[in-house]
PDB file of C-alpha atoms in Angstrom:
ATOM      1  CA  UNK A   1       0.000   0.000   0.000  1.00 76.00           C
ATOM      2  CA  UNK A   2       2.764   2.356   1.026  1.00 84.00           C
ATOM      3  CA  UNK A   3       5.529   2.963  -1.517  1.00 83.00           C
ATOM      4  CA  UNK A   4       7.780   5.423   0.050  1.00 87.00           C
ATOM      5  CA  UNK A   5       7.565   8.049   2.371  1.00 90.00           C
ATOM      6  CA  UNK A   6       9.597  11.316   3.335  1.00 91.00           C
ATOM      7  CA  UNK A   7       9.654  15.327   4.544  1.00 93.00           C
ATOM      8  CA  UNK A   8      11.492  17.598   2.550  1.00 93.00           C
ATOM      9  CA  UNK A   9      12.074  21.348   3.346  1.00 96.00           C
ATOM     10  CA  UNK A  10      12.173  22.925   0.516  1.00 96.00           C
ATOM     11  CA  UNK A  11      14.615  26.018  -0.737  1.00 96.00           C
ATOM     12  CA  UNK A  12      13.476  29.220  -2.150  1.00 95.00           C
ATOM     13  CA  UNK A  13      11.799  27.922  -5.881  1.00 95.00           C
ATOM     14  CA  UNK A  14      12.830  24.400  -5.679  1.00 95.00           C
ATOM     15  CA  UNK A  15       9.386  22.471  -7.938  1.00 92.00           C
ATOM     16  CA  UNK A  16       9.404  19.236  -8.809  1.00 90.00           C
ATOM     17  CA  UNK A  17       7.677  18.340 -12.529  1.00 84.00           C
ATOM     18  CA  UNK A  18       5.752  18.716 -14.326  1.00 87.00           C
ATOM     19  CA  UNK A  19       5.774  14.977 -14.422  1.00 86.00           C
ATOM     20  CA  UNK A  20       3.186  12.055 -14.057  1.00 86.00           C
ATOM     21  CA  UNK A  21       3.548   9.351 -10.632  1.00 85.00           C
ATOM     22  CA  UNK A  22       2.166   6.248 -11.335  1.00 85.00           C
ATOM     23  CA  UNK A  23       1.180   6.159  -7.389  1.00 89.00           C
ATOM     24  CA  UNK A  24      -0.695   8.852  -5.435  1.00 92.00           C
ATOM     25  CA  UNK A  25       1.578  10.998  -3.441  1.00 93.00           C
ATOM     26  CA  UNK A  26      -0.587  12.790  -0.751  1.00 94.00           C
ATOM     27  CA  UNK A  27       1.662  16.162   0.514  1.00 95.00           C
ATOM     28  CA  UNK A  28       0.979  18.001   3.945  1.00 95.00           C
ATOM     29  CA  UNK A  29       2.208  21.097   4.193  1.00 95.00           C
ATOM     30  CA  UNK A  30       4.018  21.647   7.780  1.00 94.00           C
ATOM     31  CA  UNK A  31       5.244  25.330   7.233  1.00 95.00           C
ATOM     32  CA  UNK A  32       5.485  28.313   4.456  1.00 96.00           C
ATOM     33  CA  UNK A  33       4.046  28.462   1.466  1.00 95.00           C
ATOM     34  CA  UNK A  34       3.900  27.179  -2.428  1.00 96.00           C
ATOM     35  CA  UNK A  35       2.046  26.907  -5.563  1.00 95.00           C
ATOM     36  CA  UNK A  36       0.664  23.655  -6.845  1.00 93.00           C
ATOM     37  CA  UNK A  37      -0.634  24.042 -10.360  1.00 91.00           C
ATOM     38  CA  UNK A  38      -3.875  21.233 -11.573  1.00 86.00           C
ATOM     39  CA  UNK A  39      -5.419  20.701 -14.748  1.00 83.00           C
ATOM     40  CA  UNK A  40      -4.258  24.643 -15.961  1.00 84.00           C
ATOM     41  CA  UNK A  41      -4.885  26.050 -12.991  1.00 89.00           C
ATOM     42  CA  UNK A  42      -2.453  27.529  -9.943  1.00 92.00           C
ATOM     43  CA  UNK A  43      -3.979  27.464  -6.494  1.00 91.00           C
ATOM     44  CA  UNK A  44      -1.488  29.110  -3.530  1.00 94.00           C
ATOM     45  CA  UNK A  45      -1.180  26.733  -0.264  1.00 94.00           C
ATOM     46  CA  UNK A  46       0.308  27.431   2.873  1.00 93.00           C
ATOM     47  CA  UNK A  47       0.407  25.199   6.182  1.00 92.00           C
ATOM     48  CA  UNK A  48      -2.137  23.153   7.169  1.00 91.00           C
ATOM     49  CA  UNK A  49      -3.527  22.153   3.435  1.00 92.00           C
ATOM     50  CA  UNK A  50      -3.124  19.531   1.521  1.00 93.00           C
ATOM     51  CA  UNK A  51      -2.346  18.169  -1.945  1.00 92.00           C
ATOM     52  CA  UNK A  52      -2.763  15.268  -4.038  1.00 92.00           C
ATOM     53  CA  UNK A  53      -0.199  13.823  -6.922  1.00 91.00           C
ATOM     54  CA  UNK A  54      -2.606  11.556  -8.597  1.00 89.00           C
ATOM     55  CA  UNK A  55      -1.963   8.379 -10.628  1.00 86.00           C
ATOM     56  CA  UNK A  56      -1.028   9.509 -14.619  1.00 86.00           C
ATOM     57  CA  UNK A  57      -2.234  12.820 -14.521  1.00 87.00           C
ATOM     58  CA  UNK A  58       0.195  15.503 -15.256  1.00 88.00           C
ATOM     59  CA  UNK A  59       1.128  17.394 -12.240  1.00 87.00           C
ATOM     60  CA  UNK A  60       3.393  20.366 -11.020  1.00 93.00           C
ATOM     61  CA  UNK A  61       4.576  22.465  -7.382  1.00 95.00           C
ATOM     62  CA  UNK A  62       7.294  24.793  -6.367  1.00 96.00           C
ATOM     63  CA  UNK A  63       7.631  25.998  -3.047  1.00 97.00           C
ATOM     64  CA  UNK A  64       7.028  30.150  -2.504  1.00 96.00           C
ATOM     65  CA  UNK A  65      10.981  32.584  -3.129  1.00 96.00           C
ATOM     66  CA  UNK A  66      10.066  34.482   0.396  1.00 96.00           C
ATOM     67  CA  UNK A  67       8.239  31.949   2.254  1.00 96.00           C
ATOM     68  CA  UNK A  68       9.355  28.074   0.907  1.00 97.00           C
ATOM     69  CA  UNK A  69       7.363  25.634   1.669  1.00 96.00           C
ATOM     70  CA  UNK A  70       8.632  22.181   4.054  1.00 96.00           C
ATOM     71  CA  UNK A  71       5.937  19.126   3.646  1.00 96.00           C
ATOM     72  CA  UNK A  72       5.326  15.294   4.860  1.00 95.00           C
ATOM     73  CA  UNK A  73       4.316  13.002   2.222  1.00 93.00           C
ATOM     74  CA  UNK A  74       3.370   9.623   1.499  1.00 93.00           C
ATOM     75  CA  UNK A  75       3.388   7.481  -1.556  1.00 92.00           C
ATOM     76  CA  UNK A  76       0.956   5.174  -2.008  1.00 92.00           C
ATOM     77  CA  UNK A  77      -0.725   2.964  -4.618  1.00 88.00           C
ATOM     78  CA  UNK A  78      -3.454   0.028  -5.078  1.00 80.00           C
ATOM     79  CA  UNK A  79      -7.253   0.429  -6.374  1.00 73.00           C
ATOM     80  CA  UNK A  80      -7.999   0.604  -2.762  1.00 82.00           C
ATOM     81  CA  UNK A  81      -6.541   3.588  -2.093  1.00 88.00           C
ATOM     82  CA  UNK A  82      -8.233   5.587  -5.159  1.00 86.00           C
ATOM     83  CA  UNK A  83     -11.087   4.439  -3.696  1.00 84.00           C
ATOM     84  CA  UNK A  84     -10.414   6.163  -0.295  1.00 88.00           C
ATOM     85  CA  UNK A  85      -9.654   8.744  -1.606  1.00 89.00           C
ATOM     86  CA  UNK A  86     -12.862   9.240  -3.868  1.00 85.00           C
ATOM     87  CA  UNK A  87     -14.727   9.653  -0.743  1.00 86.00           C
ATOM     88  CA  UNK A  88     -13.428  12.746  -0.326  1.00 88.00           C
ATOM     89  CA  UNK A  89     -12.685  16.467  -2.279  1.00 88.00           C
ATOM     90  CA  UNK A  90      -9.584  15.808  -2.114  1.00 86.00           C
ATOM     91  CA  UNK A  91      -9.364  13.701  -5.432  1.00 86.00           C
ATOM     92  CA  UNK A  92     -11.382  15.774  -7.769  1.00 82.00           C
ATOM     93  CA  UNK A  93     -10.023  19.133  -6.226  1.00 86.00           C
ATOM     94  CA  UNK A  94      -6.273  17.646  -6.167  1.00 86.00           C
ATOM     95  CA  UNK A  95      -5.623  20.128  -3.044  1.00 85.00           C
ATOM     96  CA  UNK A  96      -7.191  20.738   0.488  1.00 86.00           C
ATOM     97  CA  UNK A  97      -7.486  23.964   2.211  1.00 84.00           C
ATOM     98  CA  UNK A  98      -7.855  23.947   5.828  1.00 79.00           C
ATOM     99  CA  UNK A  99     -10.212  26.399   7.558  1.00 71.00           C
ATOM    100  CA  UNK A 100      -7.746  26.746  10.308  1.00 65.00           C
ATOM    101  CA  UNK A 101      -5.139  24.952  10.976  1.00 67.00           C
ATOM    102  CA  UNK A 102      -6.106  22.824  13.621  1.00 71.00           C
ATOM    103  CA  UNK A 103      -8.400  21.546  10.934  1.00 69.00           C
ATOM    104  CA  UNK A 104      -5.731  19.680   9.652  1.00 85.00           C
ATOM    105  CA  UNK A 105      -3.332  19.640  12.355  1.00 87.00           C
ATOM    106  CA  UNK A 106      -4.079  15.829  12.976  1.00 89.00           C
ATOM    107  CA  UNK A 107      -3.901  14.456   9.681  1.00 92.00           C
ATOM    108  CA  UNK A 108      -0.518  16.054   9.938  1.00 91.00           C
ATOM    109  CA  UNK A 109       0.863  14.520  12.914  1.00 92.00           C
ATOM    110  CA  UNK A 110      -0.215  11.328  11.863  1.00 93.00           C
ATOM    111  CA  UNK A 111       1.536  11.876   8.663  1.00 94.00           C
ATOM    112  CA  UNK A 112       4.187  12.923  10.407  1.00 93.00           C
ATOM    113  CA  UNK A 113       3.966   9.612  12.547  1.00 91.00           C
ATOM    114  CA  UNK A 114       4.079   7.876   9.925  1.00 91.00           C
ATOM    115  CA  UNK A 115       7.337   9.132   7.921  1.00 91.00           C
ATOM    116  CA  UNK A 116       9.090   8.974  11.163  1.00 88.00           C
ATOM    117  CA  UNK A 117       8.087   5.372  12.119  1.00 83.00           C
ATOM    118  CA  UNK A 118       8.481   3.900   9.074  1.00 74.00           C
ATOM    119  CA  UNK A 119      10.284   0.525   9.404  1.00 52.00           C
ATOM    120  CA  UNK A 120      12.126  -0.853   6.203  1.00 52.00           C
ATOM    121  CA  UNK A 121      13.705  -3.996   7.796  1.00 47.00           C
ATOM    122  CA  UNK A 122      10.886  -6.333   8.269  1.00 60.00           C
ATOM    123  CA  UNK A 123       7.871  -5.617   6.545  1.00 61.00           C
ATOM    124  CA  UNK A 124       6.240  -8.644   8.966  1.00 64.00           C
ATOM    125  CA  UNK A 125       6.436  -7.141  11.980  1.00 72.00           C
ATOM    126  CA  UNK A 126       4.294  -5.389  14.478  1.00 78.00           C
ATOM    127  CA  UNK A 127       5.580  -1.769  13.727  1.00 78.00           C
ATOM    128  CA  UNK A 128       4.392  -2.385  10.149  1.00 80.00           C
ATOM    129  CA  UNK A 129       1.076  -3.004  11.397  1.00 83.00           C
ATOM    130  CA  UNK A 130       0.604   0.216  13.109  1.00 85.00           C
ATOM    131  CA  UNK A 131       1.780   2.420   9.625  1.00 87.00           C
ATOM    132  CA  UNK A 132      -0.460   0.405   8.491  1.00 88.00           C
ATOM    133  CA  UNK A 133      -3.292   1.068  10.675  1.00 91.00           C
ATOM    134  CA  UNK A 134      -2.130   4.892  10.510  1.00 91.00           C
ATOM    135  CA  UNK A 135      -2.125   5.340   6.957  1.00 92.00           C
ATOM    136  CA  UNK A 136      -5.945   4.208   7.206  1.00 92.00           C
ATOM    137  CA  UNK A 137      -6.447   6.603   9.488  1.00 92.00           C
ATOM    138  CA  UNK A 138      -5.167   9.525   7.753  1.00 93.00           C
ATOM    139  CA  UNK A 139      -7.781   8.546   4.838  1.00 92.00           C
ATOM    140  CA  UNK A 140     -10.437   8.473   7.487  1.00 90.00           C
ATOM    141  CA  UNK A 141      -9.816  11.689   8.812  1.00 90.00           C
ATOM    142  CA  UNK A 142      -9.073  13.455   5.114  1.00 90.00           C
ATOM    143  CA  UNK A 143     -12.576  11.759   4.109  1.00 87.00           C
ATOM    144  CA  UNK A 144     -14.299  13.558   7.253  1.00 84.00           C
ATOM    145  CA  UNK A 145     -12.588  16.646   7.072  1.00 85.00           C
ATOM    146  CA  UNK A 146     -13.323  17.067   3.075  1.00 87.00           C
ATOM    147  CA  UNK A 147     -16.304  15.264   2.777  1.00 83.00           C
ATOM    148  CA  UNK A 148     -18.236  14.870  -1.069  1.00 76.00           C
ATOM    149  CA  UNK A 149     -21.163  17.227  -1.185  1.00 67.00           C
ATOM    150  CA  UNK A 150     -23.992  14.327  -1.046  1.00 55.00           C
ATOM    151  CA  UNK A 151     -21.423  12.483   0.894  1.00 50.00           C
ATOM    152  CA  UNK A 152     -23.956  10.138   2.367  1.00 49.00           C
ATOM    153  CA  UNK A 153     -25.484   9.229  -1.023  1.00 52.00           C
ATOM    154  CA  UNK A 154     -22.454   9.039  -3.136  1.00 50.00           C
ATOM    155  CA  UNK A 155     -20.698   6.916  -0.012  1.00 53.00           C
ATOM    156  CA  UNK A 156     -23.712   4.761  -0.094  1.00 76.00           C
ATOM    157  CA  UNK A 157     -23.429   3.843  -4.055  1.00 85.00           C
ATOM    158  CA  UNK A 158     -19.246   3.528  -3.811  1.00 86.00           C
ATOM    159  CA  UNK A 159     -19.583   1.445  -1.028  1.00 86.00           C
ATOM    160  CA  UNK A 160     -22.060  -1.114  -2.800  1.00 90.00           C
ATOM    161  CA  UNK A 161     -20.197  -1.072  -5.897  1.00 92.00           C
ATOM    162  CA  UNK A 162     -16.890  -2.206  -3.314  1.00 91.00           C
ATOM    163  CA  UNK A 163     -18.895  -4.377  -1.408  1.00 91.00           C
ATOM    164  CA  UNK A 164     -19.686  -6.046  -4.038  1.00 94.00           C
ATOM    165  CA  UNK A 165     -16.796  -5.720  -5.991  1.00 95.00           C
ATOM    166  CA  UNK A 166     -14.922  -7.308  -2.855  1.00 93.00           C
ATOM    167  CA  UNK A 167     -17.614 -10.308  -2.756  1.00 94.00           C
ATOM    168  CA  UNK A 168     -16.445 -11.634  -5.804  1.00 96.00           C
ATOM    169  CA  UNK A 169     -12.169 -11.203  -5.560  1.00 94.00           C
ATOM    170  CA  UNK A 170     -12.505 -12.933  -2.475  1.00 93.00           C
ATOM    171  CA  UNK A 171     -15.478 -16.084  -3.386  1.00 92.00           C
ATOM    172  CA  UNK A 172     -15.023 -16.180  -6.935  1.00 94.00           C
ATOM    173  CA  UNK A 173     -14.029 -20.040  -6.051  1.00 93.00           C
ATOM    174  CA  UNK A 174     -17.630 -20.609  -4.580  1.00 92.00           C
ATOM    175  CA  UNK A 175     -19.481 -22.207  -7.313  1.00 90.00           C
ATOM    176  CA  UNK A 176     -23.253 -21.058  -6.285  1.00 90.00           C
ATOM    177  CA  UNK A 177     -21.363 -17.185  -6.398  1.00 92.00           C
ATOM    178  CA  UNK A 178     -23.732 -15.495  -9.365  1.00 93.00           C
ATOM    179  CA  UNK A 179     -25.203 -11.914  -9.383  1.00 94.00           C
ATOM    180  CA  UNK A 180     -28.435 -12.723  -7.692  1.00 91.00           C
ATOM    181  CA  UNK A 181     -26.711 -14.130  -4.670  1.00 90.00           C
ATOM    182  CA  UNK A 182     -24.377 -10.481  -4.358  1.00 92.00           C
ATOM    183  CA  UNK A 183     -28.035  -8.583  -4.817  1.00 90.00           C
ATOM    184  CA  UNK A 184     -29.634 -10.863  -2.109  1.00 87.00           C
ATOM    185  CA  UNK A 185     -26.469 -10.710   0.136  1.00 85.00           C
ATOM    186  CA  UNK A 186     -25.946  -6.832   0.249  1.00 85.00           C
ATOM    187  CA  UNK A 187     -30.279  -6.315   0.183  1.00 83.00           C
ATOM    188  CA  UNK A 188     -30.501  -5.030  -3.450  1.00 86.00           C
ATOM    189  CA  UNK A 189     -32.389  -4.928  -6.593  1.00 88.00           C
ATOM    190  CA  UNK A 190     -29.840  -6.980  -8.896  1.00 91.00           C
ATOM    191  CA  UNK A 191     -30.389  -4.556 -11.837  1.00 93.00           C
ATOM    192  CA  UNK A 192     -29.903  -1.340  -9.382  1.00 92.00           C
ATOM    193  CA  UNK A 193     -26.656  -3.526  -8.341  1.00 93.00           C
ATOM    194  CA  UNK A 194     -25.523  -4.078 -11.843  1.00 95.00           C
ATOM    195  CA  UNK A 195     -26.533  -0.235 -13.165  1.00 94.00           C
ATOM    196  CA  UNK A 196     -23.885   0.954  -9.723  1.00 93.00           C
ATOM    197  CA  UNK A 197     -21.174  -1.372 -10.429  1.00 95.00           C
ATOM    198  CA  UNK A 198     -20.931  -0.713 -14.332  1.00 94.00           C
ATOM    199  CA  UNK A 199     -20.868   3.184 -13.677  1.00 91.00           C
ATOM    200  CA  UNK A 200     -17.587   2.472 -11.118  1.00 91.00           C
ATOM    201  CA  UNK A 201     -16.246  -0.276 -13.501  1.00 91.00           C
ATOM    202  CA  UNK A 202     -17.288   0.026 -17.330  1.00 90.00           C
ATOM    203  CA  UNK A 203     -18.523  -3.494 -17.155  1.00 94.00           C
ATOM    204  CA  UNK A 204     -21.235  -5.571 -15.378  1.00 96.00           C
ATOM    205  CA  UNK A 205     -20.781  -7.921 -12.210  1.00 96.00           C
ATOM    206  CA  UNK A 206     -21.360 -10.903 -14.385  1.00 96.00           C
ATOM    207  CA  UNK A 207     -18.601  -9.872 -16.494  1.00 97.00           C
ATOM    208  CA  UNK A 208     -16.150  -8.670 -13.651  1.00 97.00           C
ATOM    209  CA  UNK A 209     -16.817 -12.409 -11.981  1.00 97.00           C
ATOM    210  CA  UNK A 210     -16.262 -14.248 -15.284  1.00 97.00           C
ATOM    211  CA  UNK A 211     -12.838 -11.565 -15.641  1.00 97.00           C
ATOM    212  CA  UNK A 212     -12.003 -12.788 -11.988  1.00 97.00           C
ATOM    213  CA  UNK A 213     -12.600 -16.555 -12.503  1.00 97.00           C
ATOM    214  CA  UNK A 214     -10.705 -16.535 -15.943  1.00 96.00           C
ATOM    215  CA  UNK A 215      -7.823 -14.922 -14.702  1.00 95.00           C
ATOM    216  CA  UNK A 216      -7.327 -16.917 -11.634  1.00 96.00           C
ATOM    217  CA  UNK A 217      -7.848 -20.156 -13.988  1.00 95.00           C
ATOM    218  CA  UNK A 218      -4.862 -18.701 -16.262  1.00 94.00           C
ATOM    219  CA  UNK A 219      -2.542 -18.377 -13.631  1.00 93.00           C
ATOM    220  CA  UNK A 220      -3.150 -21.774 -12.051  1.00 93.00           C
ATOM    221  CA  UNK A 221      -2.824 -23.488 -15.304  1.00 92.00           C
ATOM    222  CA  UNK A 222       0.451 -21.431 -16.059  1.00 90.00           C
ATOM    223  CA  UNK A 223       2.002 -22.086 -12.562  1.00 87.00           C
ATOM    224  CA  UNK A 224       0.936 -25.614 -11.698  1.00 84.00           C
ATOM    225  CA  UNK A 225       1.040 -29.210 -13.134  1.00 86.00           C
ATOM    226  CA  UNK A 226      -2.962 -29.017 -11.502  1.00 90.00           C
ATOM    227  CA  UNK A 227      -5.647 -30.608 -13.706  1.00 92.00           C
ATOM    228  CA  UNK A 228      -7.975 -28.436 -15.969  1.00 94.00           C
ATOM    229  CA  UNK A 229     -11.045 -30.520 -13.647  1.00 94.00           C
ATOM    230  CA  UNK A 230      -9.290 -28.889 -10.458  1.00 95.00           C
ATOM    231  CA  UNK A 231      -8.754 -26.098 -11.833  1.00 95.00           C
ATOM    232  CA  UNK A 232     -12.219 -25.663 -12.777  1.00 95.00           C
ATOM    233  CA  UNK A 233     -13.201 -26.351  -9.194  1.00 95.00           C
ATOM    234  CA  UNK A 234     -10.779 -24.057  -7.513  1.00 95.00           C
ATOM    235  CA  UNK A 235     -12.247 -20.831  -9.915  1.00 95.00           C
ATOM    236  CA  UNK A 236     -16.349 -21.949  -9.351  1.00 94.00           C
ATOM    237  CA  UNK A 237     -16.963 -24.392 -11.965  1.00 95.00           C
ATOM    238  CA  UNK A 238     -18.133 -27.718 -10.961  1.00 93.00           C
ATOM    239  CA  UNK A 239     -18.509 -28.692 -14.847  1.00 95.00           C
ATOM    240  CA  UNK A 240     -14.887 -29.018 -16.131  1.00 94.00           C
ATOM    241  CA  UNK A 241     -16.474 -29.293 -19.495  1.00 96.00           C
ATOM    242  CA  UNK A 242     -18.573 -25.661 -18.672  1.00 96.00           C
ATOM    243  CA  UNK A 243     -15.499 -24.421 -17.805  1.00 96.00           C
ATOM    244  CA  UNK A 244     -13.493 -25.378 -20.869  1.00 96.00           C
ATOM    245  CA  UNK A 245     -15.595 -23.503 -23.445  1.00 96.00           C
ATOM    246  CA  UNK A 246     -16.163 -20.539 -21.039  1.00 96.00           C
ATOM    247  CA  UNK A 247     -12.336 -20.281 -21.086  1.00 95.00           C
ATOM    248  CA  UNK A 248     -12.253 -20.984 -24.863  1.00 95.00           C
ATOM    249  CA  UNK A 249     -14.751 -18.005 -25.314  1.00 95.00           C
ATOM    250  CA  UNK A 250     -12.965 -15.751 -23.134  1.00 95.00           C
ATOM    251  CA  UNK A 251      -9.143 -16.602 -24.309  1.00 94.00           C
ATOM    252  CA  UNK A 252      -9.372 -17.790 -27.709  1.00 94.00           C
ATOM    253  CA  UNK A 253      -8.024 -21.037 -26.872  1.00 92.00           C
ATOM    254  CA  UNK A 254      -8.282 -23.949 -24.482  1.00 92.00           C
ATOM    255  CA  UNK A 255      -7.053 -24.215 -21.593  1.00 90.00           C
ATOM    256  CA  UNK A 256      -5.004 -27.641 -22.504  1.00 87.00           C
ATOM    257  CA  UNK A 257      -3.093 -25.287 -24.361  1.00 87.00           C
ATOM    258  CA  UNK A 258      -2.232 -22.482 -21.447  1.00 83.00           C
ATOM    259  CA  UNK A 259       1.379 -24.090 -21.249  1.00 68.00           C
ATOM    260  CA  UNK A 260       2.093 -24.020 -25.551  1.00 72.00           C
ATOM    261  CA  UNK A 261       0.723 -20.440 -26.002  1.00 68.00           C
ATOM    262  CA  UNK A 262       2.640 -19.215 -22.608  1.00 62.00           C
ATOM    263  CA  UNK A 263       5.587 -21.102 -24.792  1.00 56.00           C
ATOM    264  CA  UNK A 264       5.037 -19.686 -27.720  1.00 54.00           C
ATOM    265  CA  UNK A 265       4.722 -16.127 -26.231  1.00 53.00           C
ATOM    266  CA  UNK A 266       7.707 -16.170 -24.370  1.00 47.00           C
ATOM    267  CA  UNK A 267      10.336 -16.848 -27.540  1.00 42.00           C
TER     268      UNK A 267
END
């Protein structure tokens, strides 16, 4: 979840870009002041606010001549994470202003926390838990303190669509797994369900599940010596046979022939 971390106090000037992460690199501004310019525009920050380096968009900052700028920041990455971050202004504004900055003064020293705790050694270990648990918490408390307008409605529809979307990653291998059961399981209409979960992900549940079970299939196939029967079994398909042309339709080929085309692929 975390990629890197740091604090850098800046010198009169000094900007970074413009360039494009291929993370999100959330920046809390400690003291003085900068510039962070978004999609054309230039909006002036100063302690206590924040600002957001999104995933592939092009993005650019320099820290004030008379006042420079010193900030926190975090990099971090996953679908998860855009997801927190949706619930907030803070991704389609790309910057947070604080009302006063005790506003913000939390999400700070937790930041702050965090940079300063940061253990590199042994990603297993207890101190990794608690960044962990800290970096959650600095989402928490950016998605209270910049709430969505409509927060409540637009929480309730991302949420479903996650909920949902989270069902089938984690029981794609449960063969009785179809749309109807999601509906019934989170208390929805299963066409409201599907209309929420193609707006968030350009396709319908039944096609991210198939997407889900096919890939998994693939990689077992290309990693083991297991059956195309067990295989079957371990994505939700109690017909082998079933399974076989489903995987035919969605690959091109069968999957008897994962290991040649992997082969022929590869050279």
């Amino acid at each position: 979840m975390m990629d890197f971390c740091g604090y850098e106090k800046c010198t009169p000037k000094y900007g970074f870009g413009p360039a494009i992460r291929d993370n999100y690199v959330l920046h809390y501004i400690e003291e003085g002041k900068g510039q962070f310019i978004y999609n054309g525009k230039t909006y002036h920050l100063q302690a206590g606010d924040l600002f957001l380096l999104k995933e592939n968009e092009l993005l650019y900052y320099e820290a004030d001549i008379n006042d420079p700028w010193s900030y926190y920041w975090l990099g971090l990455s996953g679908t998860k994470v855009a997801d927190y971050f949706k619930l907030s202004t803070l991704m389609q504004d790309g910057y947070a202003i604080a009302k006063d900055f005790e506003a913000t003064q939390l999400i700070g020293e937790t930041i702050k926390f965090i940079v300063t705790q940061n253990i590199t050694k042994d990603y297993y270990s207890i101190e990794t838990l608690q960044i962990l648990s800290k970096i959650y918490e600095v989402l928490y408390l950016i998605a209270h303190q910049f709430p969505l307008k409509e927060a409540s409605k637009q929480k309730s529809t991302h949420q479903l669509y996650f909920e949902a979307r989270t069902i089938m990653d984690k029981q794609y291998g449960n063969e009785t797994l179809n749309v109807n059961y999601i509906a019934e399981l989170l208390g929805v209409n299963r066409s409201y369900l599907s209309t929420i979960f193609k707006e968030h992900e350009q396709m319908t549940p039944k096609d991210y599940l198939t997407k889900v079970r096919m890939n998994r299939a693939k990689q077992l196939l290309e990693s083991s010596d297991l059956t195309v029967k067990i295989v079957a079994l371990s994505v939700g398909y109690s017909d082998p046979l079933y399974f076989s042309k489903s995987f035919k339709k969605y690959y091109g080929y069968n999957p008897s022939e994962v290991a040649k085309v992997t082969q022929n692929t590869e050279i």
